[in-house]
Amino acid sequence: MPIATIEWIGGIDGKIKIIDQTLLPDELKYVFCNDLKEIYHAIKTLMVRGAPAIGIAAAMGTVLGIGKKKSKDFEEFMKDLKETTSYLASSRPTAVNLFWGLKRMEDTALKNSHKPVEEIKNILLDEAKIILEEDKEICRKIGENGQSLIKKGDSVLTHCNAGGLATGYFGTALALIFAATEKGKTVHVYADETRPLLQGSRLTAWELKNAGIDVTLICDNMAAHTMREKKVDCVIVGADRIAANGDAANKIGTYGLSIAAKAHGIPFYVAAPASTFDLSLASGKEIPIEERDPEEVTHIQGKRIAPESIKVYNPAFDVTPAENIKAIITENGIINDPTTEKVRSVILRFQE
Ligand code: MRU
C-alpha cells in the first residue's frame, strides 16, 4: 500500500519531510524543508506534487514561514502571514488545493485573532497537521465511494499520478483501484507514461507495482490504440481544479484521453476531493493553465532530445469538458454526468 509522501517533524520550529519525487523510481530519498524558500522550491520543482499534496505542503509551508517570525502583535503577525501565503501562492497556478490550503491557514489565524501570537502559531501547526490527516480519510472515502465502478477483472487506464504520492495517502484515482483490490477484485492497470515529466512511468507504475497490482506501462500516444485493440473498461484520472460546471483540469494529455474514451464508448471518470473544486469559476475556460520550462520538453532527464533553440510550447495541464466525464467521484459522493446543479449539490452537501 502507498507510503507517506509528506509529514511534519517536530514542534513549531520543526521541518517538513517529503519524498523527493523527482528522483523516483531510481531512488527513494526523503528530504527536509527547513524554511519557506525550501518548500517553495520543492513545490515549484515537483519534488512534492499532485493537487492534494501541494495543498498540504502549502499549509505546512505557511508554518515554516511564520514559525520563527517575532511579530509584536496580531496585526504584524497577519502581515507576515499574508506575505508568506502570497509567496507560496506564486509557486504553481493550476492546482486550486494550493490556494485552498493557504486560505484555510489564513482563516484559522483570523478566527483566533484574540489569542497571543505564539499560541496562534501552534494552532496553525495543528491545522496543517489536521489538513494532512483529513486528506488521508478523504482519499479512503473517495476509494470506497468509487470502487463499485470497477468490476473484477477490469482493465483501467490512468494518466499522470493520482496515487498516494500525490496526496496524504492512498490517492484519488488510484484510491479506487486500491479499494477495489482490497475488496478482492483483481484489477489490471494501463499507466500512461505522461510526458514531459513522466509521472506515469516514474510514479504510478512504481506505486502500483509496489502494491502488487498488475500494471502495464504505455507511452501517451499508445492510449487510443490500446483502447481499440485491448480491453480497457474505464479511464480514471485525478484533477487539479474542477470548475462549477464539472469541467476538470488535470495533467496535459487528459483531455485527449477523454476524447479517445468517448470515441470508444469507454466511461471516463475523475476522482477528486471537494478541495479540488473551484465553484467561483463557472467553467473550465477560466482555469489558469501553468506553462513550464521549455527544457522539460527539449530534454529527458537531463539529456537533450531536440535541436538547440527550438520553439517549445509546454502547458502542464489541460481541461476536460464535463460532457466527456461520466462521473466525478468525491468523498461526498458520486456526481454522475456532471452539471452545475449536481456539482453544487454534492460539493456543498455538508456545508449548507
Ligand atoms: O504536475 P503535477 O505532477 O503536480 O500534476 C499532477 C496531476 O495532474 C494529478 O493528476 C492531479 O494533481 C491529481 S493528484 C491526486
Tab-separated table of C-alpha atoms and ligand atoms in Angstrom:
chain	number	residue	atom	x	y	z
A	1	MET	CA	0.000	0.000	0.000
A	2	PRO	CA	1.166	3.581	-0.574
A	3	ILE	CA	3.797	5.289	1.566
A	4	ALA	CA	3.569	8.687	3.295
A	5	THR	CA	4.783	11.400	0.951
A	6	ILE	CA	4.724	14.339	3.395
A	7	GLU	CA	4.834	14.834	7.161
A	8	TRP	CA	5.708	17.481	9.725
A	9	ILE	CA	8.635	16.690	12.006
A	10	GLY	CA	8.928	18.342	15.433
A	11	GLY	CA	7.203	21.314	17.027
A	12	ILE	CA	6.626	24.881	15.853
A	13	ASP	CA	10.309	25.254	14.877
A	14	GLY	CA	10.207	21.900	13.078
A	15	LYS	CA	10.504	20.957	9.402
A	16	ILE	CA	8.658	19.231	6.566
A	17	LYS	CA	9.775	15.765	5.492
A	18	ILE	CA	8.920	14.845	1.909
A	19	ILE	CA	9.819	12.177	-0.599
A	20	ASP	CA	11.789	13.829	-3.411
A	21	GLN	CA	9.513	12.618	-6.206
A	22	THR	CA	11.864	13.854	-8.926
A	23	LEU	CA	14.272	11.022	-8.036
A	24	LEU	CA	11.778	8.154	-8.200
A	25	PRO	CA	11.850	5.346	-9.148
A	26	ASP	CA	15.669	5.212	-9.064
A	27	GLU	CA	15.970	6.456	-5.528
A	28	LEU	CA	13.517	6.680	-2.624
A	29	LYS	CA	15.016	9.685	-0.871
A	30	TYR	CA	13.455	11.741	1.913
A	31	VAL	CA	14.424	15.412	2.092
A	32	PHE	CA	13.741	18.013	4.758
A	33	CYS	CA	12.442	21.506	4.034
A	34	ASN	CA	13.664	23.720	6.847
A	35	ASP	CA	12.413	27.092	5.657
A	36	LEU	CA	9.915	28.796	3.375
A	37	LYS	CA	12.272	29.007	0.387
A	38	GLU	CA	12.976	25.288	0.533
A	39	ILE	CA	9.305	24.262	0.498
A	40	TYR	CA	8.564	26.818	-2.253
A	41	HIS	CA	11.358	25.270	-4.315
A	42	ALA	CA	10.083	21.750	-3.562
A	43	ILE	CA	6.590	22.637	-4.821
A	44	LYS	CA	7.858	24.530	-7.886
A	45	THR	CA	10.229	21.751	-8.993
A	46	LEU	CA	7.692	18.957	-8.314
A	47	MET	CA	9.687	17.323	-5.531
A	48	VAL	CA	6.274	17.368	-3.867
A	49	ARG	CA	3.421	17.345	-6.376
A	50	GLY	CA	-0.177	16.318	-7.049
A	51	ALA	CA	-3.003	18.678	-6.094
A	52	PRO	CA	-3.866	17.427	-2.571
A	53	ALA	CA	-0.179	17.015	-1.602
A	54	ILE	CA	0.501	20.570	-2.824
A	55	GLY	CA	-2.346	21.807	-0.581
A	56	ILE	CA	-0.826	20.035	2.424
A	57	ALA	CA	2.668	21.323	1.564
A	58	ALA	CA	1.302	24.875	1.296
A	59	ALA	CA	-0.353	24.637	4.731
A	60	MET	CA	2.818	23.249	6.318
A	61	GLY	CA	4.900	25.768	4.362
A	62	THR	CA	2.862	28.562	5.933
A	63	VAL	CA	4.032	27.344	9.344
A	64	LEU	CA	7.651	27.387	8.123
A	65	GLY	CA	7.097	30.987	7.001
A	66	ILE	CA	5.706	32.335	10.261
A	67	GLY	CA	7.151	29.921	12.868
A	68	LYS	CA	10.300	31.915	13.603
A	69	LYS	CA	8.862	35.420	12.969
A	70	LYS	CA	8.823	37.702	16.017
A	71	SER	CA	5.658	39.691	15.316
A	72	LYS	CA	4.803	42.127	18.124
A	73	ASP	CA	1.014	41.950	17.731
A	74	PHE	CA	-1.724	40.262	15.679
A	75	GLU	CA	-1.684	42.959	13.001
A	76	GLU	CA	2.023	42.478	12.356
A	77	PHE	CA	1.567	38.697	12.520
A	78	MET	CA	-1.181	38.834	9.877
A	79	LYS	CA	1.086	40.944	7.640
A	80	ASP	CA	3.853	38.312	7.917
A	81	LEU	CA	1.330	35.538	7.324
A	82	LYS	CA	-0.040	37.218	4.190
A	83	GLU	CA	3.488	37.724	2.834
A	84	THR	CA	4.119	34.014	3.365
A	85	THR	CA	0.881	32.866	1.750
A	86	SER	CA	1.285	35.219	-1.243
A	87	TYR	CA	4.791	33.877	-1.807
A	88	LEU	CA	3.640	30.253	-1.675
A	89	ALA	CA	0.647	31.085	-3.894
A	90	SER	CA	3.073	32.118	-6.653
A	91	SER	CA	4.680	28.654	-6.812
A	92	ARG	CA	2.166	26.914	-9.116
A	93	PRO	CA	-1.078	28.333	-10.582
A	94	THR	CA	-3.380	25.450	-11.558
A	95	ALA	CA	-3.998	23.145	-8.589
A	96	VAL	CA	-6.606	25.003	-6.536
A	97	ASN	CA	-5.755	22.913	-3.460
A	98	LEU	CA	-2.709	25.151	-3.041
A	99	PHE	CA	-4.902	28.257	-2.643
A	100	TRP	CA	-7.461	26.298	-0.626
A	101	GLY	CA	-4.742	25.231	1.869
A	102	LEU	CA	-3.390	28.783	2.167
A	103	LYS	CA	-6.853	30.265	2.689
A	104	ARG	CA	-7.636	27.711	5.353
A	105	MET	CA	-4.491	28.772	7.226
A	106	GLU	CA	-5.389	32.476	6.929
A	107	ASP	CA	-8.969	31.815	8.081
A	108	THR	CA	-7.703	29.842	11.075
A	109	ALA	CA	-5.442	32.727	12.099
A	110	LEU	CA	-8.303	35.216	11.767
A	111	LYS	CA	-10.633	33.026	13.832
A	112	ASN	CA	-8.063	33.064	16.642
A	113	SER	CA	-7.091	36.743	16.428
A	114	HIS	CA	-7.906	37.306	20.124
A	115	LYS	CA	-5.214	34.835	21.223
A	116	PRO	CA	-1.486	35.543	21.777
A	117	VAL	CA	0.595	35.316	18.586
A	118	GLU	CA	2.741	32.437	19.891
A	119	GLU	CA	-0.417	30.432	20.569
A	120	ILE	CA	-1.803	31.176	17.092
A	121	LYS	CA	1.388	29.786	15.573
A	122	ASN	CA	0.810	26.471	17.352
A	123	ILE	CA	-2.852	26.478	16.310
A	124	LEU	CA	-1.694	26.900	12.697
A	125	LEU	CA	0.714	23.993	13.045
A	126	ASP	CA	-2.141	21.846	14.377
A	127	GLU	CA	-4.331	22.978	11.483
A	128	ALA	CA	-1.694	21.922	8.920
A	129	LYS	CA	-1.458	18.510	10.565
A	130	ILE	CA	-5.271	18.236	10.582
A	131	ILE	CA	-5.331	19.010	6.835
A	132	LEU	CA	-2.943	16.084	6.286
A	133	GLU	CA	-4.977	13.690	8.470
A	134	GLU	CA	-8.253	14.772	6.866
A	135	ASP	CA	-6.782	14.196	3.416
A	136	LYS	CA	-5.933	10.604	4.331
A	137	GLU	CA	-9.553	9.984	5.371
A	138	ILE	CA	-10.912	11.796	2.311
A	139	CYS	CA	-8.827	9.638	-0.022
A	140	ARG	CA	-10.086	6.493	1.740
A	141	LYS	CA	-13.658	7.731	1.301
A	142	ILE	CA	-13.092	8.504	-2.405
A	143	GLY	CA	-11.784	4.962	-2.814
A	144	GLU	CA	-14.789	3.453	-1.027
A	145	ASN	CA	-17.275	5.590	-2.954
A	146	GLY	CA	-15.736	4.817	-6.340
A	147	GLN	CA	-14.587	1.201	-6.110
A	148	SER	CA	-18.029	-0.098	-7.135
A	149	LEU	CA	-17.412	1.369	-10.604
A	150	ILE	CA	-14.643	-1.202	-11.061
A	151	LYS	CA	-15.595	-4.826	-11.658
A	152	LYS	CA	-13.473	-7.901	-11.020
A	153	GLY	CA	-11.080	-8.402	-13.924
A	154	ASP	CA	-11.431	-4.834	-15.257
A	155	SER	CA	-8.614	-3.019	-17.044
A	156	VAL	CA	-8.343	0.631	-16.016
A	157	LEU	CA	-6.354	3.242	-17.893
A	158	THR	CA	-4.881	6.113	-15.876
A	159	HIS	CA	-2.769	9.168	-16.609
A	160	CYS	CA	-0.130	11.024	-14.581
A	161	ASN	CA	-0.020	10.119	-10.890
A	162	ALA	CA	-3.055	10.455	-8.659
A	163	GLY	CA	-1.855	7.978	-6.066
A	164	GLY	CA	-0.526	8.050	-2.529
A	165	LEU	CA	2.429	10.145	-3.660
A	166	ALA	CA	0.091	12.915	-4.841
A	167	THR	CA	-1.970	13.015	-1.635
A	168	GLY	CA	-1.672	12.483	2.116
A	169	TYR	CA	-2.082	8.757	1.495
A	170	PHE	CA	-3.926	6.321	-0.852
A	171	GLY	CA	-4.540	8.771	-3.697
A	172	THR	CA	-7.662	9.764	-5.600
A	173	ALA	CA	-7.809	7.942	-8.961
A	174	LEU	CA	-5.593	5.162	-7.597
A	175	ALA	CA	-7.690	5.036	-4.400
A	176	LEU	CA	-10.486	3.431	-6.457
A	177	ILE	CA	-8.048	0.807	-7.683
A	178	PHE	CA	-6.559	0.176	-4.218
A	179	ALA	CA	-10.035	-0.037	-2.666
A	180	ALA	CA	-11.320	-2.398	-5.387
A	181	THR	CA	-8.245	-4.580	-4.843
A	182	GLU	CA	-8.881	-4.617	-1.077
A	183	LYS	CA	-12.386	-5.898	-1.852
A	184	GLY	CA	-10.752	-8.857	-3.594
A	185	LYS	CA	-11.307	-7.626	-7.161
A	186	THR	CA	-8.329	-8.241	-9.419
A	187	VAL	CA	-7.667	-5.118	-11.472
A	188	HIS	CA	-5.273	-4.522	-14.334
A	189	VAL	CA	-3.996	-1.001	-14.992
A	190	TYR	CA	-2.593	0.655	-18.103
A	191	ALA	CA	-0.416	3.550	-16.908
A	192	ASP	CA	0.310	6.315	-19.437
A	193	GLU	CA	3.925	7.398	-19.116
A	194	THR	CA	2.878	11.109	-19.041
A	195	ARG	CA	5.395	13.221	-20.928
A	196	PRO	CA	7.107	15.545	-20.302
A	197	LEU	CA	7.892	14.709	-16.661
A	198	LEU	CA	6.905	11.038	-16.716
A	199	GLN	CA	4.789	10.938	-13.574
A	200	GLY	CA	3.017	7.876	-15.004
A	201	SER	CA	6.068	5.749	-15.634
A	202	ARG	CA	8.178	7.017	-12.748
A	203	LEU	CA	5.499	7.260	-10.047
A	204	THR	CA	2.235	5.473	-10.933
A	205	ALA	CA	3.903	2.363	-12.344
A	206	TRP	CA	6.190	2.316	-9.283
A	207	GLU	CA	3.346	2.738	-6.784
A	208	LEU	CA	1.124	0.123	-8.403
A	209	LYS	CA	3.946	-2.365	-8.797
A	210	ASN	CA	4.896	-1.912	-5.117
A	211	ALA	CA	1.266	-2.535	-4.179
A	212	GLY	CA	1.283	-5.797	-6.160
A	213	ILE	CA	-1.194	-4.504	-8.752
A	214	ASP	CA	-0.896	-5.777	-12.318
A	215	VAL	CA	0.277	-2.735	-14.293
A	216	THR	CA	1.274	-2.272	-17.935
A	217	LEU	CA	3.139	0.868	-18.977
A	218	ILE	CA	2.298	2.548	-22.288
A	219	CYS	CA	3.526	5.747	-23.941
A	220	ASP	CA	0.904	8.512	-24.082
A	221	ASN	CA	0.475	8.179	-27.836
A	222	MET	CA	-0.462	4.497	-27.454
A	223	ALA	CA	-3.628	5.177	-25.428
A	224	ALA	CA	-6.190	5.390	-28.280
A	225	HIS	CA	-4.739	2.316	-29.976
A	226	THR	CA	-4.790	0.451	-26.661
A	227	MET	CA	-8.461	1.375	-26.197
A	228	ARG	CA	-9.300	-0.033	-29.637
A	229	GLU	CA	-7.101	-3.124	-29.575
A	230	LYS	CA	-7.142	-4.176	-25.918
A	231	LYS	CA	-9.726	-4.458	-23.185
A	232	VAL	CA	-9.964	-1.031	-21.469
A	233	ASP	CA	-13.062	-0.930	-19.250
A	234	CYS	CA	-12.713	2.613	-17.969
A	235	VAL	CA	-10.370	5.579	-17.652
A	236	ILE	CA	-9.821	7.023	-14.169
A	237	VAL	CA	-7.810	10.208	-13.581
A	238	GLY	CA	-7.353	12.793	-10.836
A	239	ALA	CA	-7.837	16.555	-11.143
A	240	ASP	CA	-6.094	19.797	-10.232
A	241	ARG	CA	-9.088	22.116	-10.412
A	242	ILE	CA	-12.729	21.435	-11.236
A	243	ALA	CA	-14.969	24.341	-12.260
A	244	ALA	CA	-18.568	24.745	-11.080
A	245	ASN	CA	-19.940	23.039	-14.216
A	246	GLY	CA	-17.713	19.960	-13.822
A	247	ASP	CA	-15.032	20.880	-16.396
A	248	ALA	CA	-11.855	19.373	-14.943
A	249	ALA	CA	-8.226	20.448	-15.313
A	250	ASN	CA	-5.689	17.648	-14.994
A	251	LYS	CA	-2.246	16.769	-16.337
A	252	ILE	CA	-1.697	17.601	-20.003
A	253	GLY	CA	-2.954	14.731	-22.151
A	254	THR	CA	-6.071	14.069	-20.069
A	255	TYR	CA	-8.370	15.963	-22.466
A	256	GLY	CA	-7.143	13.899	-25.416
A	257	LEU	CA	-7.749	10.711	-23.432
A	258	SER	CA	-11.332	11.805	-22.726
A	259	ILE	CA	-11.945	12.266	-26.457
A	260	ALA	CA	-10.450	8.855	-27.236
A	261	ALA	CA	-12.515	7.251	-24.452
A	262	LYS	CA	-15.701	8.838	-25.817
A	263	ALA	CA	-14.909	7.604	-29.330
A	264	HIS	CA	-14.578	4.062	-27.996
A	265	GLY	CA	-17.597	4.179	-25.663
A	266	ILE	CA	-15.365	3.815	-22.590
A	267	PRO	CA	-16.528	5.553	-19.375
A	268	PHE	CA	-14.231	8.362	-18.253
A	269	TYR	CA	-14.086	9.038	-14.510
A	270	VAL	CA	-12.458	11.827	-12.491
A	271	ALA	CA	-11.696	11.241	-8.799
A	272	ALA	CA	-11.031	14.286	-6.606
A	273	PRO	CA	-11.700	15.745	-3.170
A	274	ALA	CA	-14.084	18.684	-2.573
A	275	SER	CA	-10.984	20.889	-2.050
A	276	THR	CA	-10.187	20.481	-5.785
A	277	PHE	CA	-13.463	22.181	-6.805
A	278	ASP	CA	-13.399	25.888	-7.561
A	279	LEU	CA	-17.042	26.932	-7.542
A	280	SER	CA	-16.025	30.542	-8.202
A	281	LEU	CA	-15.261	29.563	-11.810
A	282	ALA	CA	-18.319	28.974	-13.993
A	283	SER	CA	-16.454	26.798	-16.484
A	284	GLY	CA	-13.062	25.315	-17.242
A	285	LYS	CA	-12.274	28.186	-19.635
A	286	GLU	CA	-11.387	30.264	-16.577
A	287	ILE	CA	-8.906	27.780	-15.095
A	288	PRO	CA	-5.329	29.137	-15.264
A	289	ILE	CA	-3.049	26.700	-17.038
A	290	GLU	CA	0.559	26.512	-15.903
A	291	GLU	CA	3.220	26.732	-18.618
A	292	ARG	CA	6.550	25.281	-17.615
A	293	ASP	CA	10.186	25.482	-18.643
A	294	PRO	CA	10.821	24.529	-22.313
A	295	GLU	CA	13.682	22.360	-21.132
A	296	GLU	CA	11.152	19.833	-19.824
A	297	VAL	CA	10.234	19.188	-23.479
A	298	THR	CA	13.656	19.517	-25.111
A	299	HIS	CA	15.320	17.247	-22.555
A	300	ILE	CA	14.535	13.936	-20.894
A	301	GLN	CA	16.242	13.548	-17.545
A	302	GLY	CA	18.988	15.998	-18.464
A	303	LYS	CA	19.618	14.653	-21.985
A	304	ARG	CA	18.783	16.891	-24.958
A	305	ILE	CA	16.367	15.266	-27.424
A	306	ALA	CA	15.588	18.290	-29.655
A	307	PRO	CA	17.603	20.823	-31.679
A	308	GLU	CA	19.147	23.780	-29.810
A	309	SER	CA	16.888	26.880	-29.606
A	310	ILE	CA	13.798	25.104	-30.974
A	311	LYS	CA	10.499	26.838	-30.131
A	312	VAL	CA	8.568	24.976	-27.436
A	313	TYR	CA	5.018	25.068	-26.039
A	314	ASN	CA	4.783	23.366	-22.646
A	315	PRO	CA	1.361	23.596	-20.975
A	316	ALA	CA	1.363	21.395	-17.863
A	317	PHE	CA	-2.417	20.870	-17.743
A	318	ASP	CA	-5.485	20.758	-19.958
A	319	VAL	CA	-9.223	20.929	-19.335
A	320	THR	CA	-11.590	18.038	-19.961
A	321	PRO	CA	-15.129	19.300	-20.636
A	322	ALA	CA	-17.819	17.975	-18.297
A	323	GLU	CA	-19.654	16.415	-21.254
A	324	ASN	CA	-16.764	13.934	-21.660
A	325	ILE	CA	-16.910	12.908	-17.979
A	326	LYS	CA	-19.220	10.037	-16.990
A	327	ALA	CA	-18.823	10.723	-13.269
A	328	ILE	CA	-16.756	12.631	-10.725
A	329	ILE	CA	-16.046	10.659	-7.570
A	330	THR	CA	-15.634	12.707	-4.381
A	331	GLU	CA	-15.628	11.994	-0.655
A	332	ASN	CA	-19.171	13.414	-0.535
A	333	GLY	CA	-20.488	11.034	-3.169
A	334	ILE	CA	-20.542	10.459	-6.918
A	335	ILE	CA	-21.584	13.177	-9.380
A	336	ASN	CA	-22.974	11.340	-12.423
A	337	ASP	CA	-22.989	13.211	-15.754
A	338	PRO	CA	-21.855	16.420	-14.018
A	339	THR	CA	-23.768	19.678	-14.386
A	340	THR	CA	-23.507	22.897	-12.363
A	341	GLU	CA	-26.544	21.923	-10.311
A	342	LYS	CA	-25.282	18.440	-9.477
A	343	VAL	CA	-21.778	19.688	-8.677
A	344	ARG	CA	-23.146	22.267	-6.241
A	345	SER	CA	-25.474	19.830	-4.528
A	346	VAL	CA	-22.726	17.233	-3.887
A	347	ILE	CA	-19.863	19.614	-3.073
A	348	LEU	CA	-21.905	21.821	-0.760
A	349	ARG	CA	-23.745	18.821	0.724
A	350	PHE	CA	-22.111	19.122	4.147
A	351	GLN	CA	-21.797	22.904	4.179
A	352	GLU	CA	-25.339	24.215	3.692
B	1	MRU	O1	2.269	18.492	-12.290
B	1	MRU	P1	1.773	17.510	-11.286
B	1	MRU	O2	2.563	16.247	-11.243
B	1	MRU	O3	1.585	18.139	-9.917
B	1	MRU	O4	0.316	17.123	-11.817
B	1	MRU	C1	-0.452	16.233	-11.073
B	1	MRU	C2	-1.717	15.835	-11.707
B	1	MRU	O5	-2.076	16.301	-12.762
B	1	MRU	C3	-2.600	14.887	-10.931
B	1	MRU	O6	-3.328	14.071	-11.788
B	1	MRU	C4	-3.569	15.690	-10.060
B	1	MRU	O7	-2.893	16.635	-9.290
B	1	MRU	C5	-4.366	14.831	-9.168
B	1	MRU	S1	-3.408	14.187	-7.824
B	1	MRU	C6	-4.410	13.308	-6.812
